[in-house]
Short mmCIF file of C-alpha atoms in Angstrom, two decimals:
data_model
loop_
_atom_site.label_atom_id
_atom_site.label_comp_id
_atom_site.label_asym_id
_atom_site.label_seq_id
_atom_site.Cartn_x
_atom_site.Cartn_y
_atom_site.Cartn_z
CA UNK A 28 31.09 123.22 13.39
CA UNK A 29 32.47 123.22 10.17
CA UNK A 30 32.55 120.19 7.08
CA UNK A 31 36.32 118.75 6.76
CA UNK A 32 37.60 116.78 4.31
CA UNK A 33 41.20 115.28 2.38
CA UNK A 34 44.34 114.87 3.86
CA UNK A 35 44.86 118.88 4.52
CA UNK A 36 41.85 119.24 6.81
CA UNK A 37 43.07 116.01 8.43
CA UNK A 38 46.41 117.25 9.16
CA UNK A 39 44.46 120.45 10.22
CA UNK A 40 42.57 118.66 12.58
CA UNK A 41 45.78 116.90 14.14
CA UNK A 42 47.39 120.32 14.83
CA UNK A 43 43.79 121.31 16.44
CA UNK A 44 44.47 118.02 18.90
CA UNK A 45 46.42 118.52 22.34
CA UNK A 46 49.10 116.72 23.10
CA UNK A 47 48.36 113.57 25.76
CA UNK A 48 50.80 112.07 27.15
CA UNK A 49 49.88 109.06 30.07
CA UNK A 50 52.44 108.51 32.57
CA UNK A 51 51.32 105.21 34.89
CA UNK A 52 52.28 105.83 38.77
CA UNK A 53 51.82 103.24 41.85
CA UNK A 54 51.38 104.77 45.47
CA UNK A 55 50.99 103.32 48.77
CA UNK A 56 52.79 101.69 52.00
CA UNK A 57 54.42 99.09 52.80
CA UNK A 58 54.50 97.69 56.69
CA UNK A 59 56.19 95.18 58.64
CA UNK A 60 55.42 94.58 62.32
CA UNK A 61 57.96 95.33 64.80
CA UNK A 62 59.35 92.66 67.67
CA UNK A 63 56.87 93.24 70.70
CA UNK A 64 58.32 95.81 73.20
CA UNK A 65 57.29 97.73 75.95
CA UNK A 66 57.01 100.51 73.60
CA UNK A 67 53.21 100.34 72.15
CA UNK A 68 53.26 103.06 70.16
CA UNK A 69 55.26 101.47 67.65
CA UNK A 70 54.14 98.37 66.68
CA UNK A 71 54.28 98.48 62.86
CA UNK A 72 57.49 100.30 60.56
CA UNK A 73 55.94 101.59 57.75
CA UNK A 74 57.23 103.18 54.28
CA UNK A 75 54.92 105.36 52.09
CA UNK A 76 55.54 105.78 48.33
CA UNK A 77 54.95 107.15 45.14
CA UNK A 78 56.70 104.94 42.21
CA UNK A 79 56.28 103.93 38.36
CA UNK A 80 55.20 100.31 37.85
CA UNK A 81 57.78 100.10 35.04
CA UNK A 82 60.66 101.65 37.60
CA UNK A 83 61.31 104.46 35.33
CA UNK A 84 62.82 107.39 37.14
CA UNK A 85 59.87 109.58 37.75
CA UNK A 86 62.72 112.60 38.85
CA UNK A 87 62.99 113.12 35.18
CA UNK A 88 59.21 114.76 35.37
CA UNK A 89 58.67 115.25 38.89
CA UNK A 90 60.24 117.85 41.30
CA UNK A 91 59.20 116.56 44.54
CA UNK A 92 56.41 114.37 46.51
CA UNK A 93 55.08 115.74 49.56
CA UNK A 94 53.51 113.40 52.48
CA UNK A 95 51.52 114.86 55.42
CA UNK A 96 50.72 113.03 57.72
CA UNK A 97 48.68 113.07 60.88
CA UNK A 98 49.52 115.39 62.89
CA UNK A 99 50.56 113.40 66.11
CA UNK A 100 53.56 113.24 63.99
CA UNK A 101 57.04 115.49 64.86
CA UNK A 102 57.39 117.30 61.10
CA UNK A 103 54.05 115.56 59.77
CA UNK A 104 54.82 117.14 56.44
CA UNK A 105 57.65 115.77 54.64
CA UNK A 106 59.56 116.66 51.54
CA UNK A 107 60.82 114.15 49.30
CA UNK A 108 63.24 116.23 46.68
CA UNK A 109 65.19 112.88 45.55
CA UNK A 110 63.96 109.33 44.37
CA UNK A 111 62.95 107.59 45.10
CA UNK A 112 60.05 109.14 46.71
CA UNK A 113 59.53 107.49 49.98
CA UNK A 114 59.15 107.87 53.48
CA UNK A 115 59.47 105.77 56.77
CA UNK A 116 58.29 105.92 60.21
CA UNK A 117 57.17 103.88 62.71
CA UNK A 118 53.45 103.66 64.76
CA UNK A 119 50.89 101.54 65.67
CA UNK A 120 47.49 103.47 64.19
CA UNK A 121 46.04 103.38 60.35
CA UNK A 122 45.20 107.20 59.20
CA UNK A 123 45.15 109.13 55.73
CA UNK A 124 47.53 110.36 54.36
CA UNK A 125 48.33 112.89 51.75
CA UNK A 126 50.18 112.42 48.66
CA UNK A 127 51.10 115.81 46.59
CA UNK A 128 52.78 115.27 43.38
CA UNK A 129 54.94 118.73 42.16
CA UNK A 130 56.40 118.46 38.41
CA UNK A 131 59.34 119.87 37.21
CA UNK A 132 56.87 122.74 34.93
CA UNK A 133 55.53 125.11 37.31
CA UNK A 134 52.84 125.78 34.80
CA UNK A 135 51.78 121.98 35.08
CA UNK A 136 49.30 121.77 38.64
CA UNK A 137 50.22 119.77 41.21
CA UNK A 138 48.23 116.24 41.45
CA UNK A 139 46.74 115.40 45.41
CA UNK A 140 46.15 111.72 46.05
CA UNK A 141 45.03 110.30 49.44
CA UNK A 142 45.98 107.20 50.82
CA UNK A 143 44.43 105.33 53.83
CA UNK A 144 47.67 103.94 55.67
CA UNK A 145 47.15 100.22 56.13
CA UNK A 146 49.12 98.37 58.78
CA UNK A 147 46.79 95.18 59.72
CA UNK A 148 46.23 92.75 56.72
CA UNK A 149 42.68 92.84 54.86
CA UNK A 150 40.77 91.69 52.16
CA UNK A 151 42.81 95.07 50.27
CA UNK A 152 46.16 94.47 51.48
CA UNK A 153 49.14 91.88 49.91
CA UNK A 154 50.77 89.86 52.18
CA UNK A 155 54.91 90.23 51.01
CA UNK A 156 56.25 88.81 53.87
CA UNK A 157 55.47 86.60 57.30
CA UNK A 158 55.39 89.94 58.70
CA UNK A 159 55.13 92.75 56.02
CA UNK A 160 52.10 93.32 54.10
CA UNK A 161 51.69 95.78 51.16
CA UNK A 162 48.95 98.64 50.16
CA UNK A 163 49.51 99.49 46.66
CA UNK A 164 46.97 101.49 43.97
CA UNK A 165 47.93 101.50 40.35
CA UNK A 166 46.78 104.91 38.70
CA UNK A 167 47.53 107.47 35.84
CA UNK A 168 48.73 110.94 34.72
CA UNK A 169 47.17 112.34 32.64
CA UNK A 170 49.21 115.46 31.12
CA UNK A 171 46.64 117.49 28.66
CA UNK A 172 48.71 119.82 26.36
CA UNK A 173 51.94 120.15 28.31
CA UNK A 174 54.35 122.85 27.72
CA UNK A 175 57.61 122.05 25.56
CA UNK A 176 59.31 121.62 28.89
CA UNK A 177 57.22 119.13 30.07
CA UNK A 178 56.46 117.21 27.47
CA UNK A 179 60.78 116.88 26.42
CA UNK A 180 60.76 115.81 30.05
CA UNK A 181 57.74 113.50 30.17
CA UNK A 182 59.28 111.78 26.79
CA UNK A 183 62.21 110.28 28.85
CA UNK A 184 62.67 106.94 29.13
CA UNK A 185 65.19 106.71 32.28
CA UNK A 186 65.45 103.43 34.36
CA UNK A 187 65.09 104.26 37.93
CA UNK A 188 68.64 104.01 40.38
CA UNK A 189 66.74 101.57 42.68
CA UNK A 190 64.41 98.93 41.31
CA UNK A 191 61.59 97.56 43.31
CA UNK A 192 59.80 94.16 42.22
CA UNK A 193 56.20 95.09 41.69
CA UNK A 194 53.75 93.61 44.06
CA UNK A 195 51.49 92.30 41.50
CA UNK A 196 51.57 92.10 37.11
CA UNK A 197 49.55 95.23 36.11
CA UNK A 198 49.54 94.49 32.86
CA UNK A 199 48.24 91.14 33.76
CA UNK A 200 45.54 92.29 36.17
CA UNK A 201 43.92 95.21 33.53
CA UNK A 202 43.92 92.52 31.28
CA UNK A 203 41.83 90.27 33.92
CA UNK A 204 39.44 93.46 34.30
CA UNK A 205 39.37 94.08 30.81
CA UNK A 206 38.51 90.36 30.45
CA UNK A 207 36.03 90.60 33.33
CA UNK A 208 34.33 93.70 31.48
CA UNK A 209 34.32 92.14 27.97
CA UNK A 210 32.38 88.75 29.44
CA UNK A 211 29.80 91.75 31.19
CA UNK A 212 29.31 93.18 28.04
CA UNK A 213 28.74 89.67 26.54
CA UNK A 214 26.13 89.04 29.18
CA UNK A 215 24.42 91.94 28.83
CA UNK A 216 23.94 91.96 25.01
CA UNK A 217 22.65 88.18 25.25
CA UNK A 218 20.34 88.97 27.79
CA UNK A 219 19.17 92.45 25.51
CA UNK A 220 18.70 90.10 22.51
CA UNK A 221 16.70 87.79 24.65
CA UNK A 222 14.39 90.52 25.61
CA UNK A 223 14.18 92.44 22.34
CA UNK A 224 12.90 88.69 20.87
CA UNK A 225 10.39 88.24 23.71
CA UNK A 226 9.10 92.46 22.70
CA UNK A 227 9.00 91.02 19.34
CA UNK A 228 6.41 88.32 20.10
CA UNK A 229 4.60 90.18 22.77
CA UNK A 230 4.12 92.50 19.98
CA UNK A 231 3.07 89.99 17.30
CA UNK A 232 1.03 88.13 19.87
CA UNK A 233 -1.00 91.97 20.51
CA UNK A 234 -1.66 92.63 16.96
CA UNK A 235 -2.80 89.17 16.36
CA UNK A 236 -4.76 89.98 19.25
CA UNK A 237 -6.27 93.35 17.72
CA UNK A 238 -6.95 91.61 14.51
CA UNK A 239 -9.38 89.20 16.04
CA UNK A 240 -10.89 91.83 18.00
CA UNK A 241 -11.94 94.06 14.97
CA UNK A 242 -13.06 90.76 13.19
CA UNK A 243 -15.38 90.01 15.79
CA UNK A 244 -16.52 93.92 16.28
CA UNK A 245 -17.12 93.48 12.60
CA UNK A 246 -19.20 90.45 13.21
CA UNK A 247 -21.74 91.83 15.77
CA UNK A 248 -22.07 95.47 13.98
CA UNK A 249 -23.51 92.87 10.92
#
């Protein structure tokens, strides 16, 4: 470690920084149940998808998405080369599935998410439709010193070809959390000042305590 001061060691210290650049990213399926046919194995159509919550064209960084999927599945791992970067098929059973992210930079590593496939609405699914329900995650990357390449690419602001209403206000919901967090932190500090008060007289109420206990050693010893 070394002391640093004035605007040179500053500007020293920026040049010492890497690069971040955040890129936001939404994956996960949508399903719709089919019309009831004699066919049970497919009782749900279902797309799987990586997308940006802001539908910017994610080709502009990223090379290709592939899904694989279980492998009851003719071709279970598919290649999406083009946004947007979906898949559909058709079923009846929930399974994971596996999300790889490749970027346009070789030198940048490719980014594995897993998804649980969600056809049957829960307490963690949105309901979009009478019959199509949604199972979205909202998530980051995180790109720590890119090269040149990547970075020129990651700085584009390109509106995606196909736009696709969000499922729910991001933006709205970190706020909530953020909100949720701040009023936890509240809590907690109240409820530290409460106890650091009740230490405080515990600790007056004990050397009080002491004092009358050496006055009355004092007492007997004369």
């Amino acid at each position: 470690p070394y002391l640093a001061s004035g605007a040179a060691a500053v500007a020293e210290l920026e040049l010492r920084m890497p690069l971040t650049i955040v890129k936001p990213i939404v994956y996960g399926n949508s399903a719709t149940t089919l019309p009831k046919t004699a066919d049970s194995e497919h009782t749900h159509s279902w797309t799987m998808y990586v997308r940006s919550p802001t539908n910017e064209d994610l080709s502009a960084y990223v090379k290709k998405v592939v899904f694989k999927l279980h492998e009851s599945f003719n071709n279970p791992v598919r290649t999406i080369e083009q946004p947007p970067f979906e898949m559909t098929e058709s079923g009846w059973g929930e399974f994971e599935i596996t999300i790889k992210i490749h970027f346009i930079d070789p030198h940048e590593k490719p980014v594995n998410i897993v998804h649980m496939l969600k056809l049957y609405p829960n307490d963690a699914t949105i309901q979009t439709g009478k019959k199509t329900i949604v199972s979205e995650f909202y998530d980051e990357l995180v790109f720590l010193d890119p090269t040149d390449t990547m970075a020129s690419a990651l700085s584009q602001r390109v509106s995606a070809a196909v736009r696709f209403p969000p499922t729910m206000d991001y933006q709205m919901e970190e706020e909530k959390q953020l909100g949720t967090l701040r009023a936890a932190k509240d809590k907690v500090r109240h409820i530290t000042r409460g106890l650091t008060t009740q230490i405080q007289e515990l600790e007056e109420k004990q050397a009080a305590l002491q004092k009358e206990i050496t006055a009355l050693e004092g007492t007997q010893k004369s």
